[in-house]
Amino acid sequence: MSEQPTPSQEQFKRTMKVRHLVMLSLGGVIGTGLFFNTGYIISTTGAAGTLLAYLIGALVVWLVMVCLGELSVAMPETGAFHVYAARYLSPATGYTVAWLYWLTWTVALGSSLTAAGFCMQYWFPQIPVWIWCLVFCCAIYLLNVISTRFFAEGEFWFSLIKVVTIVAFIVLGGAAMFGFIPMKDGTPAPGLSNLTAHGWLPNGVLPILMTMVAVNFAFSGTELIGIAAGETQQPEKVLPLAIRTTVARLIIFFIGTVFVLAALIPMDQAGIVKSPFVLVFEKIGIPYAADIINFVILTAILSAANSGLYASGRMLWSLANESTLPRAFASVNKRGVPLLAITVSMIGGLLALVSSVVAPDTVFVALSAISGFAVVAVWLSICASHFVFRRRHLQQGKSLADLGYRAPLYPLTPILGFLLCLLACVGLAFDPTQRIALWCGIPFVLFCYAAYHLTHKSSPKPEEAKDVA
């Protein structure tokens, strides 16, 4: 059963509903990973290889989410998985996971503000990018500090625009594949020919392994459901429904989108700077294609920034609530908003923004590499925490019937999820363009462990950290 909330937790307002939670998760996922990275993956692995990579990615997401679902329903806490890692793995692991995740979203926040500025320059080339960055910075900050409900409503509408676009893209692209909509240049409908034009796996199996982190990064954001657990109405009912709904929609959206992209874009035309979505819209002659895509990408970027500030702010709050940071970060105002944690996270995002301009080839590259590595590291911790949680639950003589939600196929679920995430990390070593994620990510993890042990001379006694499932 769930633990009794601390006084800090009780100050959070449980205002999120299923639709908010699902759209928050979808909003964190449907972003630049899907809109841009898919082209790189098609050019690297081929059409069939890309579909296979995304199917494996969807399996990993499902495995991680059902593990997180069991933990979140048993212990609906704001901050979620770093608390679970601290409780079931080690306090130093929880500390490291929190900082990895905080950095992930803080870097995403900085790069999102820059990208949003460039999107606006498409329509208003005479206005400097920094002005747009400042405008969006203020807008995202206000969405987060007014109230959790206000943030959730904003994210709902941001995400809805992207979802409608994805559905329209699948329908229109599918119609063009089979000739119901003529191609702009008069060429015959490609059907399924591009899927096998270069063979099923033109570059072998290794590129699939190399791109697994990119695929997992494209799916990242689903775990936001766990972070929002402490601010959700009736978490024991809402969380399982939100997880099932989110994973089902992700599989339909991602696999459907990738199938259409791979069928309409030959392998040798993918992977260039232009978004594969723009390529497809141009091929089928949709009027104002560039404007439509620019608007959708702008919405996706702002949605990611909105989710990013929410997630990073809650991580700082949760670290303070666990007495790892000064208690001031755990303060929550009368509207249920951790104002100081959000403000400091916003400042962190602005510093990331500055580093993307001042030191794009050094500091920002390192931050981005750690950010990509961090997502998979967090997923590893979720699977490991769930494995230990269920074992300890049974060792204490408790019944599985006590759990409000149970991950199916235990222990296969957490073990397979952990191994597939670990395999994705190994794949980074084989890709020269992504190898920096290991060179930066592993030292950062070691630094966090060292920092924890230097700042926390005594670890909690076993009875203080025992599970409360």
Tab-separated table of C-alpha atoms in Angstrom:
chain	number	residue	atom	x	y	z
A	1	MET	CA	0.000	0.000	0.000
A	2	SER	CA	1.141	3.575	-0.503
A	3	GLU	CA	3.062	5.431	2.153
A	4	GLN	CA	1.708	8.358	4.113
A	5	PRO	CA	2.679	11.618	2.407
A	6	THR	CA	5.090	13.990	4.058
A	7	PRO	CA	3.930	17.517	4.904
A	8	SER	CA	5.682	18.806	1.787
A	9	GLN	CA	3.852	16.317	-0.390
A	10	GLU	CA	0.504	17.288	1.091
A	11	GLN	CA	1.003	20.834	-0.175
A	12	PHE	CA	0.921	19.667	-3.790
A	13	LYS	CA	-2.498	19.977	-5.395
A	14	ARG	CA	-3.818	16.765	-6.938
A	15	THR	CA	-5.299	18.485	-9.980
A	16	MET	CA	-4.127	16.315	-12.895
A	17	LYS	CA	-6.628	14.053	-14.631
A	18	VAL	CA	-6.136	11.191	-17.118
A	19	ARG	CA	-6.230	13.486	-20.146
A	20	HIS	CA	-3.604	15.782	-18.597
A	21	LEU	CA	-1.344	12.886	-17.690
A	22	VAL	CA	-1.593	11.223	-21.119
A	23	MET	CA	-0.985	14.480	-22.979
A	24	LEU	CA	1.889	15.394	-20.646
A	25	SER	CA	3.559	12.103	-21.496
A	26	LEU	CA	2.796	12.348	-25.223
A	27	GLY	CA	3.971	15.965	-25.189
A	28	GLY	CA	7.317	14.938	-23.745
A	29	VAL	CA	7.694	12.172	-26.335
A	30	ILE	CA	6.440	13.623	-29.633
A	31	GLY	CA	9.202	16.117	-30.349
A	32	THR	CA	12.413	16.562	-32.270
A	33	GLY	CA	13.276	12.858	-31.808
A	34	LEU	CA	10.353	11.877	-34.025
A	35	PHE	CA	10.355	14.955	-36.279
A	36	PHE	CA	14.097	14.898	-37.087
A	37	ASN	CA	15.963	11.807	-35.780
A	38	THR	CA	13.815	9.403	-37.799
A	39	GLY	CA	15.504	10.594	-41.001
A	40	TYR	CA	18.930	9.766	-39.554
A	41	ILE	CA	17.747	6.311	-38.468
A	42	ILE	CA	16.258	5.530	-41.917
A	43	SER	CA	19.512	6.538	-43.630
A	44	THR	CA	21.535	4.399	-41.189
A	45	THR	CA	19.506	1.206	-40.892
A	46	GLY	CA	17.227	1.241	-43.952
A	47	ALA	CA	13.433	1.197	-43.968
A	48	ALA	CA	12.904	-2.278	-42.517
A	49	GLY	CA	15.721	-1.747	-40.011
A	50	THR	CA	14.074	1.487	-38.829
A	51	LEU	CA	10.741	-0.251	-38.290
A	52	LEU	CA	12.500	-3.024	-36.382
A	53	ALA	CA	14.434	-0.495	-34.265
A	54	TYR	CA	11.229	1.365	-33.353
A	55	LEU	CA	9.399	-1.892	-32.580
A	56	ILE	CA	12.211	-2.830	-30.175
A	57	GLY	CA	12.031	0.714	-28.764
A	58	ALA	CA	8.275	0.340	-28.249
A	59	LEU	CA	8.881	-2.948	-26.399
A	60	VAL	CA	11.437	-1.244	-24.149
A	61	VAL	CA	8.996	1.599	-23.423
A	62	TRP	CA	6.271	-0.871	-22.489
A	63	LEU	CA	8.624	-2.820	-20.209
A	64	VAL	CA	9.848	0.329	-18.453
A	65	MET	CA	6.372	1.817	-18.118
A	66	VAL	CA	4.742	-1.238	-16.542
A	67	CYS	CA	7.647	-1.385	-14.059
A	68	LEU	CA	7.155	2.306	-13.279
A	69	GLY	CA	3.393	1.788	-13.104
A	70	GLU	CA	3.654	-0.760	-10.289
A	71	LEU	CA	6.036	1.487	-8.346
A	72	SER	CA	3.992	4.669	-8.893
A	73	VAL	CA	0.675	3.157	-7.874
A	74	ALA	CA	2.215	1.671	-4.727
A	75	MET	CA	4.017	4.941	-3.907
A	76	PRO	CA	2.605	7.941	-5.826
A	77	GLU	CA	5.318	10.498	-5.186
A	78	THR	CA	6.363	13.678	-6.961
A	79	GLY	CA	9.880	12.942	-8.182
A	80	ALA	CA	9.038	9.242	-8.393
A	81	PHE	CA	11.830	7.183	-9.848
A	82	HIS	CA	14.817	8.809	-8.158
A	83	VAL	CA	13.033	8.195	-4.830
A	84	TYR	CA	12.549	4.547	-5.792
A	85	ALA	CA	16.198	4.228	-6.840
A	86	ALA	CA	17.325	5.705	-3.510
A	87	ARG	CA	15.053	3.365	-1.550
A	88	TYR	CA	15.607	0.095	-3.411
A	89	LEU	CA	19.076	0.435	-4.961
A	90	SER	CA	21.106	2.926	-2.903
A	91	PRO	CA	20.813	6.581	-1.815
A	92	ALA	CA	23.788	7.476	-4.043
A	93	THR	CA	22.053	5.890	-7.056
A	94	GLY	CA	18.881	7.878	-6.382
A	95	TYR	CA	20.934	11.067	-6.068
A	96	THR	CA	22.721	10.338	-9.366
A	97	VAL	CA	19.489	9.466	-11.195
A	98	ALA	CA	17.895	12.738	-10.046
A	99	TRP	CA	20.776	14.873	-11.280
A	100	LEU	CA	20.990	12.970	-14.586
A	101	TYR	CA	17.293	13.555	-15.174
A	102	TRP	CA	17.452	17.182	-14.055
A	103	LEU	CA	20.301	17.818	-16.495
A	104	THR	CA	18.425	16.028	-19.298
A	105	TRP	CA	15.463	18.369	-19.118
A	106	THR	CA	17.500	21.471	-18.332
A	107	VAL	CA	19.613	20.976	-21.469
A	108	ALA	CA	16.423	20.251	-23.430
A	109	LEU	CA	14.961	23.491	-22.069
A	110	GLY	CA	17.936	25.556	-23.246
A	111	SER	CA	18.101	23.990	-26.698
A	112	SER	CA	14.304	24.203	-27.076
A	113	LEU	CA	14.317	27.964	-26.464
A	114	THR	CA	17.002	28.391	-29.145
A	115	ALA	CA	15.151	26.188	-31.620
A	116	ALA	CA	11.863	28.019	-30.979
A	117	GLY	CA	13.613	31.307	-31.753
A	118	PHE	CA	14.861	29.940	-35.080
A	119	CYS	CA	11.344	28.699	-35.903
A	120	MET	CA	9.969	32.201	-35.398
A	121	GLN	CA	12.728	33.685	-37.562
A	122	TYR	CA	11.250	31.737	-40.473
A	123	TRP	CA	8.241	34.099	-40.350
A	124	PHE	CA	9.937	37.157	-38.817
A	125	PRO	CA	13.547	37.175	-40.126
A	126	GLN	CA	14.134	40.778	-39.017
A	127	ILE	CA	13.634	40.022	-35.298
A	128	PRO	CA	16.732	38.624	-33.485
A	129	VAL	CA	16.537	35.084	-32.108
A	130	TRP	CA	17.346	36.216	-28.557
A	131	ILE	CA	14.140	38.259	-28.372
A	132	TRP	CA	12.037	35.199	-29.198
A	133	CYS	CA	14.041	33.161	-26.674
A	134	LEU	CA	13.187	35.743	-24.004
A	135	VAL	CA	9.484	35.797	-24.962
A	136	PHE	CA	9.178	31.987	-24.859
A	137	CYS	CA	11.223	31.808	-21.664
A	138	CYS	CA	8.713	34.116	-19.923
A	139	ALA	CA	5.704	32.268	-21.380
A	140	ILE	CA	6.926	28.810	-20.304
A	141	TYR	CA	7.882	30.102	-16.862
A	142	LEU	CA	4.425	31.645	-16.346
A	143	LEU	CA	2.674	28.447	-17.492
A	144	ASN	CA	4.555	26.553	-14.782
A	145	VAL	CA	4.322	29.003	-11.865
A	146	ILE	CA	0.651	30.040	-12.047
A	147	SER	CA	-0.612	26.585	-11.034
A	148	THR	CA	-0.181	22.909	-11.828
A	149	ARG	CA	-3.645	22.837	-13.404
A	150	PHE	CA	-2.743	25.798	-15.637
A	151	PHE	CA	0.479	24.058	-16.694
A	152	ALA	CA	-1.415	20.827	-17.421
A	153	GLU	CA	-4.032	22.623	-19.534
A	154	GLY	CA	-1.314	24.386	-21.538
A	155	GLU	CA	0.485	21.080	-22.128
A	156	PHE	CA	-2.791	19.406	-23.107
A	157	TRP	CA	-3.371	21.857	-25.970
A	158	PHE	CA	0.290	21.880	-27.053
A	159	SER	CA	0.226	18.097	-27.290
A	160	LEU	CA	-3.183	17.953	-28.975
A	161	ILE	CA	-1.842	19.975	-31.928
A	162	LYS	CA	0.997	17.474	-32.368
A	163	VAL	CA	-1.291	14.460	-32.055
A	164	VAL	CA	-3.708	15.839	-34.679
A	165	THR	CA	-0.756	16.510	-37.004
A	166	ILE	CA	0.602	12.982	-36.563
A	167	VAL	CA	-2.809	11.447	-37.307
A	168	ALA	CA	-3.239	13.681	-40.398
A	169	PHE	CA	0.274	12.791	-41.537
A	170	ILE	CA	-0.393	9.041	-41.268
A	171	VAL	CA	-3.705	9.335	-43.135
A	172	LEU	CA	-2.410	11.622	-45.925
A	173	GLY	CA	0.904	9.782	-46.242
A	174	GLY	CA	-0.847	6.418	-46.369
A	175	ALA	CA	-3.181	7.724	-49.093
A	176	ALA	CA	-0.165	8.947	-51.113
A	177	MET	CA	1.608	5.588	-50.688
A	178	PHE	CA	-1.197	3.758	-52.473
A	179	GLY	CA	-2.083	6.419	-55.047
A	180	PHE	CA	-5.238	7.912	-53.513
A	181	ILE	CA	-3.403	11.258	-53.442
A	182	PRO	CA	-1.140	11.903	-56.464
A	183	MET	CA	2.539	12.681	-55.970
A	184	LYS	CA	3.494	16.311	-56.732
A	185	ASP	CA	6.083	15.419	-59.412
A	186	GLY	CA	3.745	12.988	-61.181
A	187	THR	CA	5.692	9.862	-60.233
A	188	PRO	CA	3.643	6.730	-59.527
A	189	ALA	CA	2.687	5.867	-55.971
A	190	PRO	CA	5.609	4.051	-54.314
A	191	GLY	CA	3.470	1.542	-52.439
A	192	LEU	CA	5.782	-0.615	-50.351
A	193	SER	CA	8.686	-0.604	-52.832
A	194	ASN	CA	10.949	1.707	-50.778
A	195	LEU	CA	10.733	-0.625	-47.788
A	196	THR	CA	12.784	-3.306	-49.534
A	197	ALA	CA	14.477	-1.334	-52.354
A	198	HIS	CA	17.896	-1.631	-50.670
A	199	GLY	CA	17.243	-5.032	-49.103
A	200	TRP	CA	15.734	-5.779	-45.723
A	201	LEU	CA	18.847	-4.801	-43.739
A	202	PRO	CA	21.222	-3.097	-46.236
A	203	ASN	CA	23.891	-2.353	-43.619
A	204	GLY	CA	23.385	-5.431	-41.450
A	205	VAL	CA	22.181	-5.717	-37.849
A	206	LEU	CA	24.850	-3.532	-36.173
A	207	PRO	CA	23.272	-0.166	-37.213
A	208	ILE	CA	20.082	-1.176	-35.376
A	209	LEU	CA	22.110	-1.619	-32.197
A	210	MET	CA	23.923	1.685	-32.855
A	211	THR	CA	20.676	3.624	-33.200
A	212	MET	CA	18.881	2.140	-30.185
A	213	VAL	CA	19.783	5.081	-27.915
A	214	ALA	CA	18.476	7.487	-30.578
A	215	VAL	CA	15.247	5.460	-30.703
A	216	ASN	CA	14.985	5.338	-26.910
A	217	PHE	CA	15.654	9.076	-26.779
A	218	ALA	CA	12.791	9.582	-29.252
A	219	PHE	CA	10.521	7.663	-26.851
A	220	SER	CA	11.802	9.507	-23.762
A	221	GLY	CA	9.225	11.541	-21.892
A	222	THR	CA	6.856	8.667	-21.165
A	223	GLU	CA	8.371	8.480	-17.688
A	224	LEU	CA	6.893	11.932	-16.914
A	225	ILE	CA	3.801	9.995	-15.798
A	226	GLY	CA	5.817	8.823	-12.805
A	227	ILE	CA	7.018	12.330	-11.921
A	228	ALA	CA	3.444	13.653	-11.976
A	229	ALA	CA	2.113	10.805	-9.806
A	230	GLY	CA	2.125	12.954	-6.677
A	231	GLU	CA	-0.083	15.589	-8.336
A	232	THR	CA	-2.630	13.238	-9.891
A	233	GLN	CA	-6.205	12.643	-8.789
A	234	GLN	CA	-6.848	9.028	-7.675
A	235	PRO	CA	-3.393	7.783	-8.769
A	236	GLU	CA	-4.323	4.128	-8.168
A	237	LYS	CA	-6.951	4.407	-10.937
A	238	VAL	CA	-5.509	7.122	-13.155
A	239	LEU	CA	-1.884	5.919	-13.468
A	240	PRO	CA	-2.549	2.412	-14.894
A	241	LEU	CA	-5.075	3.845	-17.366
A	242	ALA	CA	-2.692	6.625	-18.393
A	243	ILE	CA	0.160	4.144	-18.895
A	244	ARG	CA	-1.923	1.776	-21.033
A	245	THR	CA	-3.334	4.635	-23.083
A	246	THR	CA	0.016	6.331	-23.565
A	247	VAL	CA	1.922	3.210	-24.614
A	248	ALA	CA	-0.853	2.158	-27.039
A	249	ARG	CA	-0.953	5.597	-28.662
A	250	LEU	CA	2.820	5.803	-28.850
A	251	ILE	CA	3.042	2.494	-30.685
A	252	ILE	CA	0.313	3.551	-33.137
A	253	PHE	CA	1.769	7.040	-33.671
A	254	PHE	CA	5.432	6.091	-33.867
A	255	ILE	CA	5.166	2.839	-35.821
A	256	GLY	CA	2.511	4.322	-38.134
A	257	THR	CA	4.569	7.460	-38.736
A	258	VAL	CA	7.823	5.563	-39.298
A	259	PHE	CA	6.067	3.153	-41.681
A	260	VAL	CA	4.769	6.060	-43.798
A	261	LEU	CA	8.121	7.879	-43.713
A	262	ALA	CA	10.084	4.780	-44.680
A	263	ALA	CA	7.636	3.972	-47.499
A	264	LEU	CA	7.665	7.479	-49.006
A	265	ILE	CA	11.339	8.475	-48.550
A	266	PRO	CA	14.040	6.403	-50.297
A	267	MET	CA	16.895	5.484	-47.959
A	268	ASP	CA	19.428	7.579	-49.922
A	269	GLN	CA	17.267	10.728	-49.532
A	270	ALA	CA	16.781	10.435	-45.773
A	271	GLY	CA	19.103	11.709	-43.106
A	272	ILE	CA	19.725	15.145	-44.580
A	273	VAL	CA	19.237	18.354	-42.598
A	274	LYS	CA	15.620	18.820	-43.686
A	275	SER	CA	12.970	17.165	-41.522
A	276	PRO	CA	11.609	13.964	-43.135
A	277	PHE	CA	8.117	15.343	-42.438
A	278	VAL	CA	8.832	18.333	-44.690
A	279	LEU	CA	10.100	15.975	-47.407
A	280	VAL	CA	6.885	13.965	-47.333
A	281	PHE	CA	4.603	17.029	-47.289
A	282	GLU	CA	6.532	18.418	-50.285
A	283	LYS	CA	6.324	15.136	-52.192
A	284	ILE	CA	2.531	14.968	-51.908
A	285	GLY	CA	2.099	18.667	-52.673
A	286	ILE	CA	0.325	19.821	-49.519
A	287	PRO	CA	-0.177	23.630	-49.786
A	288	TYR	CA	1.864	25.692	-47.305
A	289	ALA	CA	3.713	22.519	-46.245
A	290	ALA	CA	6.716	24.415	-44.882
A	291	ASP	CA	4.515	26.763	-42.820
A	292	ILE	CA	2.467	23.874	-41.429
A	293	ILE	CA	5.543	21.894	-40.410
A	294	ASN	CA	7.259	24.967	-38.973
A	295	PHE	CA	4.195	25.645	-36.804
A	296	VAL	CA	3.969	22.034	-35.639
A	297	ILE	CA	7.688	21.871	-34.856
A	298	LEU	CA	7.396	25.155	-32.931
A	299	THR	CA	4.515	23.645	-30.938
A	300	ALA	CA	6.534	20.473	-30.315
A	301	ILE	CA	9.501	22.513	-29.094
A	302	LEU	CA	7.404	24.662	-26.735
A	303	SER	CA	5.658	21.549	-25.442
A	304	ALA	CA	9.036	19.912	-24.715
A	305	ALA	CA	10.227	23.080	-22.965
A	306	ASN	CA	7.015	23.207	-20.927
A	307	SER	CA	7.375	19.564	-19.855
A	308	GLY	CA	11.101	20.036	-19.286
A	309	LEU	CA	10.701	22.891	-16.832
A	310	TYR	CA	7.998	20.957	-14.979
A	311	ALA	CA	10.168	17.827	-14.731
A	312	SER	CA	13.397	19.578	-13.723
A	313	GLY	CA	11.612	21.718	-11.118
A	314	ARG	CA	9.983	18.651	-9.541
A	315	MET	CA	13.343	16.869	-9.472
A	316	LEU	CA	14.921	19.687	-7.432
A	317	TRP	CA	11.876	19.737	-5.146
A	318	SER	CA	12.110	15.986	-4.659
A	319	LEU	CA	15.850	16.107	-3.873
A	320	ALA	CA	15.107	18.695	-1.182
A	321	ASN	CA	12.139	16.663	0.097
A	322	GLU	CA	14.557	13.747	0.539
A	323	SER	CA	16.902	16.106	2.486
A	324	THR	CA	19.563	16.010	-0.233
A	325	LEU	CA	19.248	19.695	-1.121
A	326	PRO	CA	18.453	22.628	1.218
A	327	ARG	CA	14.844	22.516	2.470
A	328	ALA	CA	14.106	25.839	0.758
A	329	PHE	CA	13.790	23.936	-2.531
A	330	ALA	CA	11.009	21.811	-1.016
A	331	SER	CA	8.792	24.789	-0.239
A	332	VAL	CA	5.507	24.910	-2.138
A	333	ASN	CA	3.368	28.032	-2.449
A	334	LYS	CA	-0.376	28.202	-1.801
A	335	ARG	CA	-1.086	27.262	-5.447
A	336	GLY	CA	0.882	24.011	-5.020
A	337	VAL	CA	3.891	25.177	-7.082
A	338	PRO	CA	7.553	24.682	-5.999
A	339	LEU	CA	8.502	28.228	-7.020
A	340	LEU	CA	12.191	28.211	-6.039
A	341	ALA	CA	12.850	24.819	-7.681
A	342	ILE	CA	11.197	25.969	-10.922
A	343	THR	CA	13.050	29.300	-10.894
A	344	VAL	CA	16.463	27.660	-10.410
A	345	SER	CA	15.668	25.139	-13.154
A	346	MET	CA	14.718	28.005	-15.463
A	347	ILE	CA	18.072	29.652	-14.712
A	348	GLY	CA	19.774	26.322	-15.488
A	349	GLY	CA	17.934	26.218	-18.819
A	350	LEU	CA	19.105	29.755	-19.601
A	351	LEU	CA	22.718	28.767	-18.801
A	352	ALA	CA	22.328	25.810	-21.193
A	353	LEU	CA	20.956	28.275	-23.748
A	354	VAL	CA	24.006	30.516	-23.320
A	355	SER	CA	26.385	27.541	-23.633
A	356	SER	CA	24.665	26.528	-26.885
A	357	VAL	CA	25.625	29.941	-28.294
A	358	VAL	CA	28.971	30.643	-26.594
A	359	ALA	CA	30.466	27.132	-26.522
A	360	PRO	CA	28.428	24.953	-28.909
A	361	ASP	CA	31.332	22.618	-29.752
A	362	THR	CA	32.554	22.007	-26.199
A	363	VAL	CA	30.318	22.641	-23.184
A	364	PHE	CA	26.990	22.238	-24.965
A	365	VAL	CA	28.082	19.093	-26.854
A	366	ALA	CA	29.110	17.515	-23.533
A	367	LEU	CA	25.808	18.515	-21.882
A	368	SER	CA	23.793	17.152	-24.807
A	369	ALA	CA	25.733	13.879	-24.765
A	370	ILE	CA	25.074	13.391	-21.046
A	371	SER	CA	21.422	14.263	-21.662
A	372	GLY	CA	21.010	11.494	-24.254
A	373	PHE	CA	22.840	8.955	-22.083
A	374	ALA	CA	20.836	9.981	-19.012
A	375	VAL	CA	17.474	8.859	-20.394
A	376	VAL	CA	18.623	5.264	-20.788
A	377	ALA	CA	20.373	5.373	-17.390
A	378	VAL	CA	17.099	6.498	-15.756
A	379	TRP	CA	15.200	3.674	-17.462
A	380	LEU	CA	17.830	1.212	-16.192
A	381	SER	CA	17.207	2.455	-12.643
A	382	ILE	CA	13.414	2.077	-13.010
A	383	CYS	CA	13.717	-1.582	-14.082
A	384	ALA	CA	16.239	-2.373	-11.331
A	385	SER	CA	14.136	-0.598	-8.675
A	386	HIS	CA	11.028	-2.535	-9.671
A	387	PHE	CA	12.886	-5.863	-9.556
A	388	VAL	CA	14.062	-5.207	-5.990
A	389	PHE	CA	10.712	-3.688	-4.912
A	390	ARG	CA	8.659	-6.770	-5.878
A	391	ARG	CA	11.145	-9.173	-4.262
A	392	ARG	CA	11.196	-7.177	-1.031
A	393	HIS	CA	7.408	-6.888	-1.045
A	394	LEU	CA	7.079	-10.699	-1.097
A	395	GLN	CA	9.963	-11.250	1.350
A	396	GLN	CA	8.079	-9.147	3.897
A	397	GLY	CA	5.178	-11.607	3.690
A	398	LYS	CA	2.866	-9.268	1.796
A	399	SER	CA	0.447	-10.443	-0.863
A	400	LEU	CA	0.458	-9.499	-4.544
A	401	ALA	CA	-3.220	-8.662	-4.045
A	402	ASP	CA	-2.060	-5.691	-1.944
A	403	LEU	CA	-0.606	-4.064	-5.057
A	404	GLY	CA	-2.986	-1.719	-6.849
A	405	TYR	CA	-1.242	-2.428	-10.160
A	406	ARG	CA	1.058	-5.339	-11.018
A	407	ALA	CA	3.531	-5.445	-13.886
A	408	PRO	CA	2.867	-8.620	-15.898
A	409	LEU	CA	5.390	-11.443	-16.405
A	410	TYR	CA	7.568	-10.605	-13.397
A	411	PRO	CA	10.575	-11.135	-13.164
A	412	LEU	CA	10.986	-11.262	-16.962
A	413	THR	CA	9.646	-7.692	-17.365
A	414	PRO	CA	12.269	-5.780	-15.326
A	415	ILE	CA	15.130	-8.117	-16.357
A	416	LEU	CA	14.421	-7.837	-20.091
A	417	GLY	CA	13.873	-4.075	-19.820
A	418	PHE	CA	17.190	-3.676	-17.985
A	419	LEU	CA	19.113	-5.826	-20.498
A	420	LEU	CA	17.676	-4.012	-23.541
A	421	CYS	CA	18.538	-0.600	-22.032
A	422	LEU	CA	22.033	-1.866	-21.228
A	423	LEU	CA	22.374	-3.138	-24.799
A	424	ALA	CA	21.460	0.324	-26.096
A	425	CYS	CA	24.297	1.828	-24.039
A	426	VAL	CA	26.710	-0.750	-25.485
A	427	GLY	CA	25.534	0.240	-28.965
A	428	LEU	CA	26.808	3.781	-28.369
A	429	ALA	CA	30.375	2.491	-28.342
A	430	PHE	CA	30.040	1.308	-31.952
A	431	ASP	CA	28.849	4.673	-33.327
A	432	PRO	CA	31.608	7.323	-33.586
A	433	THR	CA	29.042	10.136	-33.745
A	434	GLN	CA	27.343	9.058	-30.494
A	435	ARG	CA	30.353	7.682	-28.592
A	436	ILE	CA	30.833	11.010	-26.809
A	437	ALA	CA	27.697	10.172	-24.790
A	438	LEU	CA	29.687	7.433	-23.034
A	439	TRP	CA	32.835	9.548	-22.634
A	440	CYS	CA	30.819	12.328	-20.987
A	441	GLY	CA	28.016	10.312	-19.386
A	442	ILE	CA	30.051	7.746	-17.445
A	443	PRO	CA	32.395	10.345	-15.833
A	444	PHE	CA	29.339	12.431	-14.897
A	445	VAL	CA	27.781	9.408	-13.165
A	446	LEU	CA	31.034	8.753	-11.272
A	447	PHE	CA	31.202	12.442	-10.321
A	448	CYS	CA	27.642	12.306	-8.909
A	449	TYR	CA	28.425	9.202	-6.852
A	450	ALA	CA	31.583	10.844	-5.496
A	451	ALA	CA	29.701	14.089	-4.751
A	452	TYR	CA	27.028	12.179	-2.839
A	453	HIS	CA	29.525	10.325	-0.667
A	454	LEU	CA	31.491	13.514	0.006
A	455	THR	CA	28.396	15.475	1.041
A	456	HIS	CA	26.646	12.611	2.888
A	457	LYS	CA	29.132	11.133	5.322
A	458	SER	CA	26.624	8.754	6.877
A	459	SER	CA	24.087	6.700	4.943
A	460	PRO	CA	20.651	5.882	6.369
A	461	LYS	CA	20.254	2.784	8.465
A	462	PRO	CA	18.585	-0.164	6.729
A	463	GLU	CA	15.394	0.238	8.756
A	464	GLU	CA	15.138	3.906	7.719
A	465	ALA	CA	15.287	3.030	4.038
A	466	LYS	CA	13.072	-0.024	4.139
A	467	ASP	CA	10.328	-0.359	1.598
A	468	VAL	CA	6.865	0.847	2.432
A	469	ALA	CA	4.937	-0.858	-0.325
